[in-house]
PDB file of C-alpha atoms and ligand atoms in Angstrom:
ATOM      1  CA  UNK A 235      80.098 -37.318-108.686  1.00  0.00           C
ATOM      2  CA  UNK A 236      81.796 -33.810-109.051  1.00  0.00           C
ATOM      3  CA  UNK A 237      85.081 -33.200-107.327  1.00  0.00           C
ATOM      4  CA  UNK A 238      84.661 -29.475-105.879  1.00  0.00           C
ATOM      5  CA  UNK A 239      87.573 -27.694-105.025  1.00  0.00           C
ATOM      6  CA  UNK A 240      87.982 -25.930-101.864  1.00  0.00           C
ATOM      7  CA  UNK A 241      89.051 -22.704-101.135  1.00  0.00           C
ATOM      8  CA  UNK A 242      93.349 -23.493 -99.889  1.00  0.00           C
ATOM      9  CA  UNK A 243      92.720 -21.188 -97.396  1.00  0.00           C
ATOM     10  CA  UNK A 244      92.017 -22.372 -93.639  1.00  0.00           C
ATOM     11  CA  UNK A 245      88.931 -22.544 -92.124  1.00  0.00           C
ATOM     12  CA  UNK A 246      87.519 -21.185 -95.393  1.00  0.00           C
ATOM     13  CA  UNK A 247      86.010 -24.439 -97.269  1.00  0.00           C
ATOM     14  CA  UNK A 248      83.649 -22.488 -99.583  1.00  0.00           C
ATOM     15  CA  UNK A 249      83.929 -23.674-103.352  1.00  0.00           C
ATOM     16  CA  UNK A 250      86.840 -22.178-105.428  1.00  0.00           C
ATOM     17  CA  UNK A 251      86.089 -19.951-107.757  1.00  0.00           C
ATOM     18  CA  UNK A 252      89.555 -18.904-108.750  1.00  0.00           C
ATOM     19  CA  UNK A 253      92.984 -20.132-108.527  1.00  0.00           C
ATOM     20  CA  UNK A 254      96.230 -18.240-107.680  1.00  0.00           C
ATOM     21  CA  UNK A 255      99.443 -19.074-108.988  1.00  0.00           C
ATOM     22  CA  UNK A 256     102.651 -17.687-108.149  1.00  0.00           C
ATOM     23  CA  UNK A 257     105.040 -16.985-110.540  1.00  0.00           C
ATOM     24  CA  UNK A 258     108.259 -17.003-108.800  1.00  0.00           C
ATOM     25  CA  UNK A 259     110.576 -16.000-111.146  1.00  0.00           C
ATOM     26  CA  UNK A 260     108.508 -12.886-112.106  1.00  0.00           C
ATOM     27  CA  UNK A 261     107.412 -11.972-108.552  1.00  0.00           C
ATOM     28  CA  UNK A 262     103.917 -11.824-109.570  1.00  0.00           C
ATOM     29  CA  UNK A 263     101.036 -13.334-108.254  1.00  0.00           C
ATOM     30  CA  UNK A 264      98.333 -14.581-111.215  1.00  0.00           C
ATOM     31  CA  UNK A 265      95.177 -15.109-109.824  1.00  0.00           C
ATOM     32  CA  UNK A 266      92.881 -16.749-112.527  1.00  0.00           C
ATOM     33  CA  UNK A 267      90.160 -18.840-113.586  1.00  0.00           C
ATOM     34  CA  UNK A 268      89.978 -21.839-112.018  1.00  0.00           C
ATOM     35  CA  UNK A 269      92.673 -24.262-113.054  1.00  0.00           C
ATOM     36  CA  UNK A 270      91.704 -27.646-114.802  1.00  0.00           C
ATOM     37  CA  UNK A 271      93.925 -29.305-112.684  1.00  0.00           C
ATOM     38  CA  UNK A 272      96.373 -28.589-109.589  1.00  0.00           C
ATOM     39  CA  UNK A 273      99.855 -27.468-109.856  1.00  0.00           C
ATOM     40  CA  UNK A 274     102.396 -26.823-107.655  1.00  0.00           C
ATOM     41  CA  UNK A 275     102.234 -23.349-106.108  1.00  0.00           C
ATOM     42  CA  UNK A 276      98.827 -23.120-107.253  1.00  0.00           C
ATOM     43  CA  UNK A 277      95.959 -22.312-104.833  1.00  0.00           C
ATOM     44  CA  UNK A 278      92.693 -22.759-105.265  1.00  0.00           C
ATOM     45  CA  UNK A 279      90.513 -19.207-103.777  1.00  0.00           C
ATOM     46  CA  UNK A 280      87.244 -18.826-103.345  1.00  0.00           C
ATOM     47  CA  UNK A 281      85.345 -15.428-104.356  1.00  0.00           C
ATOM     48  CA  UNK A 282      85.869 -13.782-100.974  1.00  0.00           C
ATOM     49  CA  UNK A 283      89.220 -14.593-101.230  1.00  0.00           C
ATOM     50  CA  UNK A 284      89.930 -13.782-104.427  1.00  0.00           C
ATOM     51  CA  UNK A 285      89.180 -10.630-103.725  1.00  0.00           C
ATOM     52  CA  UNK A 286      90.791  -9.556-100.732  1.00  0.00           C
ATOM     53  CA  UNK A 287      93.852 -11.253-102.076  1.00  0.00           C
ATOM     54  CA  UNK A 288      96.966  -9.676-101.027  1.00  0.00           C
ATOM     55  CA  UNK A 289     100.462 -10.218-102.286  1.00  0.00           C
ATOM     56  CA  UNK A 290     103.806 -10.183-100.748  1.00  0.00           C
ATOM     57  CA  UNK A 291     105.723  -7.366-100.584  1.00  0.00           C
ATOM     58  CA  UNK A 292     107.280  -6.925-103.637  1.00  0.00           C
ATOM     59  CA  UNK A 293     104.990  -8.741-105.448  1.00  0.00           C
ATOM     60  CA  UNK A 294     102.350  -7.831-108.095  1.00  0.00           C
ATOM     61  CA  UNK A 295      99.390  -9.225-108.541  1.00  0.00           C
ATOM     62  CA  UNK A 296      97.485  -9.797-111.880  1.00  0.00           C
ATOM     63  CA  UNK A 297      93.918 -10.520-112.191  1.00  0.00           C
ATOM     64  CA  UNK A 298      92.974 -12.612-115.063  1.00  0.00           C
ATOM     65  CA  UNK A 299      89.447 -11.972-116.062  1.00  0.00           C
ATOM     66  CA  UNK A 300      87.496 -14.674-117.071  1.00  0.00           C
ATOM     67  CA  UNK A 301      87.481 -13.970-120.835  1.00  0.00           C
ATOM     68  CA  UNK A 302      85.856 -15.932-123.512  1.00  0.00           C
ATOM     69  CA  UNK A 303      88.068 -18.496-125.131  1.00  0.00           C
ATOM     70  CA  UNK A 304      90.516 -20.988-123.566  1.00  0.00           C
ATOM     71  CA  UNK A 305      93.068 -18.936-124.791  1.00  0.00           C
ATOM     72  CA  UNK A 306      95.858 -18.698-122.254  1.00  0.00           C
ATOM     73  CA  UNK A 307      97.699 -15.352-121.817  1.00  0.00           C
ATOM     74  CA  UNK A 308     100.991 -15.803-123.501  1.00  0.00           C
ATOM     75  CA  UNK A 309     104.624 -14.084-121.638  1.00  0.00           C
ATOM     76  CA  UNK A 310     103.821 -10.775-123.333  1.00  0.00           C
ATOM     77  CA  UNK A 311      99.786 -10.467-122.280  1.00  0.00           C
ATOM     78  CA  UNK A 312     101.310 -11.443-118.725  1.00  0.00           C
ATOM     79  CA  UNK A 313     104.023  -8.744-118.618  1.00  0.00           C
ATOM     80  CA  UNK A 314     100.904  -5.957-120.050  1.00  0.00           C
ATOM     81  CA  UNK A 315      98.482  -7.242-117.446  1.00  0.00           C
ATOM     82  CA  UNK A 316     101.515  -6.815-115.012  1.00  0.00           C
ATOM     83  CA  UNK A 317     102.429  -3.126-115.916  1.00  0.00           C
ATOM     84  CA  UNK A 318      98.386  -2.191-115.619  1.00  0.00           C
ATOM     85  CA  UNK A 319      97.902  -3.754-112.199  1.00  0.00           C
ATOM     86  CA  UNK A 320     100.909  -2.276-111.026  1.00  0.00           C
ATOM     87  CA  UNK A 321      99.931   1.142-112.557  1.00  0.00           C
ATOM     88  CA  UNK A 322      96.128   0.759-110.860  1.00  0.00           C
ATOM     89  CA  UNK A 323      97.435  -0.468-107.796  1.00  0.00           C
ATOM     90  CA  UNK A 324      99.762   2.545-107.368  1.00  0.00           C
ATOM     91  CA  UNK A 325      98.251   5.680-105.851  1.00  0.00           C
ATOM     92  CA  UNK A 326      98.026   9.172-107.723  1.00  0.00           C
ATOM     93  CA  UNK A 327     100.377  10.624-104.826  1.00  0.00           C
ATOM     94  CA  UNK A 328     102.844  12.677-106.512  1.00  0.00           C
ATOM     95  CA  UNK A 329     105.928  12.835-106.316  1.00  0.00           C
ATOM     96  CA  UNK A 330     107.555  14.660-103.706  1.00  0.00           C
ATOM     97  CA  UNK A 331     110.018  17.241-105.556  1.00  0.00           C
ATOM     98  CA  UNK A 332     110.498  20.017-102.642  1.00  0.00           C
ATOM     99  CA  UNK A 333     114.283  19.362-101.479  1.00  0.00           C
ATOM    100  CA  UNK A 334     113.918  17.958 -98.618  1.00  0.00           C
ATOM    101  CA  UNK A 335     117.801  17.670 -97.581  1.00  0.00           C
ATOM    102  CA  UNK A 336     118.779  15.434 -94.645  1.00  0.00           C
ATOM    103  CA  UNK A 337     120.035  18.153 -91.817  1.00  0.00           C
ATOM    104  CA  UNK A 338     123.707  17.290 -92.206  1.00  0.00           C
ATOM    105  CA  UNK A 339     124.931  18.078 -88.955  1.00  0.00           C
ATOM    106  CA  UNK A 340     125.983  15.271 -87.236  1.00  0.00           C
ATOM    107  CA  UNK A 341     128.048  16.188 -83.771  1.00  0.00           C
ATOM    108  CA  UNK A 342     130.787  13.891 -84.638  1.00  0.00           C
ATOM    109  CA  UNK A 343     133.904  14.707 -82.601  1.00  0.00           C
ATOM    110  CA  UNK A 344     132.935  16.041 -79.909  1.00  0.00           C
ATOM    111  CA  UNK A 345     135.799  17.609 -78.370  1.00  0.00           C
ATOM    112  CA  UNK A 346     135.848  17.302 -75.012  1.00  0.00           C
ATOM    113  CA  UNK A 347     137.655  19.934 -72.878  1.00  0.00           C
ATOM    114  CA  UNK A 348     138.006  20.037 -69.684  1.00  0.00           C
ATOM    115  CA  UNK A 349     136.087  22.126 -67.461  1.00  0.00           C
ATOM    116  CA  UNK A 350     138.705  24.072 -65.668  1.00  0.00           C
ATOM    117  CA  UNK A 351     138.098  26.201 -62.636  1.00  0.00           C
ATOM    118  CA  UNK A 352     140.569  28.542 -61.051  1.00  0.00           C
ATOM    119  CA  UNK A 353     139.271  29.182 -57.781  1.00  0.00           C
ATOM    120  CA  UNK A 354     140.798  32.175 -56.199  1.00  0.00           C
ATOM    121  CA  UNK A 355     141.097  33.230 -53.033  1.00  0.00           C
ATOM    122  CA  UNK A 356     139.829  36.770 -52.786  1.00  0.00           C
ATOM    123  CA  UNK A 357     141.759  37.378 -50.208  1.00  0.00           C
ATOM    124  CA  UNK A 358     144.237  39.967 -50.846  1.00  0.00           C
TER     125      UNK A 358
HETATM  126 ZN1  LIG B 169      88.127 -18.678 -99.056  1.00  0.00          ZN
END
């Protein structure tokens, strides 16, 4: 009898296809082949979810393709992967160079004078 693992997600159920592990002290989020075996803050994903995969803010992402070989990406491969994702994930906007300086003027101290009216008679 075959054990199939689940997609973690809720009300999802369909098989896993990949599985997501977080990498805490890199901020990064791996998603992967399927693990062997669970580990903690591992998820198992199913295609769909795999895909639309989203990561925290301030979190990156890598994609492991399914290569040939059992080989497991060592720190270095992880850090490259890393630095590609977060190049492809980043949009082609340019940089914004025109000086666009704050307006400065802040009405700070507003003196406040009083309003003083001389009324006159005109009566001479
Ligand atoms: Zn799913």
């Amino acid at each position: 009898m075959s054990l199939v693992r689940r997609c973690s997600r809720t009300a999802c159920g369909r098989p896993a296809v990949a599985t997501l592990t977080y990498v805490y002290a890199d901020s990064t989020a791996v998603l992967g082949p399927l693990a062997t075996y669970a580990e903690p803050h591992c998820y198992d994903l199913c295609a769909e979810h795999s895909e639309r995969l989203t990561a925290p803010r301030g979190w990156e992402v890598v994609r492991l393709s399914d290569g040939s070989g059992p080989s497991r990406p060592s720190g270095d491969d992880l850090e490259a992967l890393a630095n590609a994702v977060r190049e492809a994930a980043r949009p082609p906007g340019r940089a914004a160079g025109s000086g666009g300086t704050g307006t400065g003027g802040r009405a700070t101290g507003e003196t406040r004078r009083g309003h003083l009216r001389v009324l006159r008679s005109p009566d001479s």
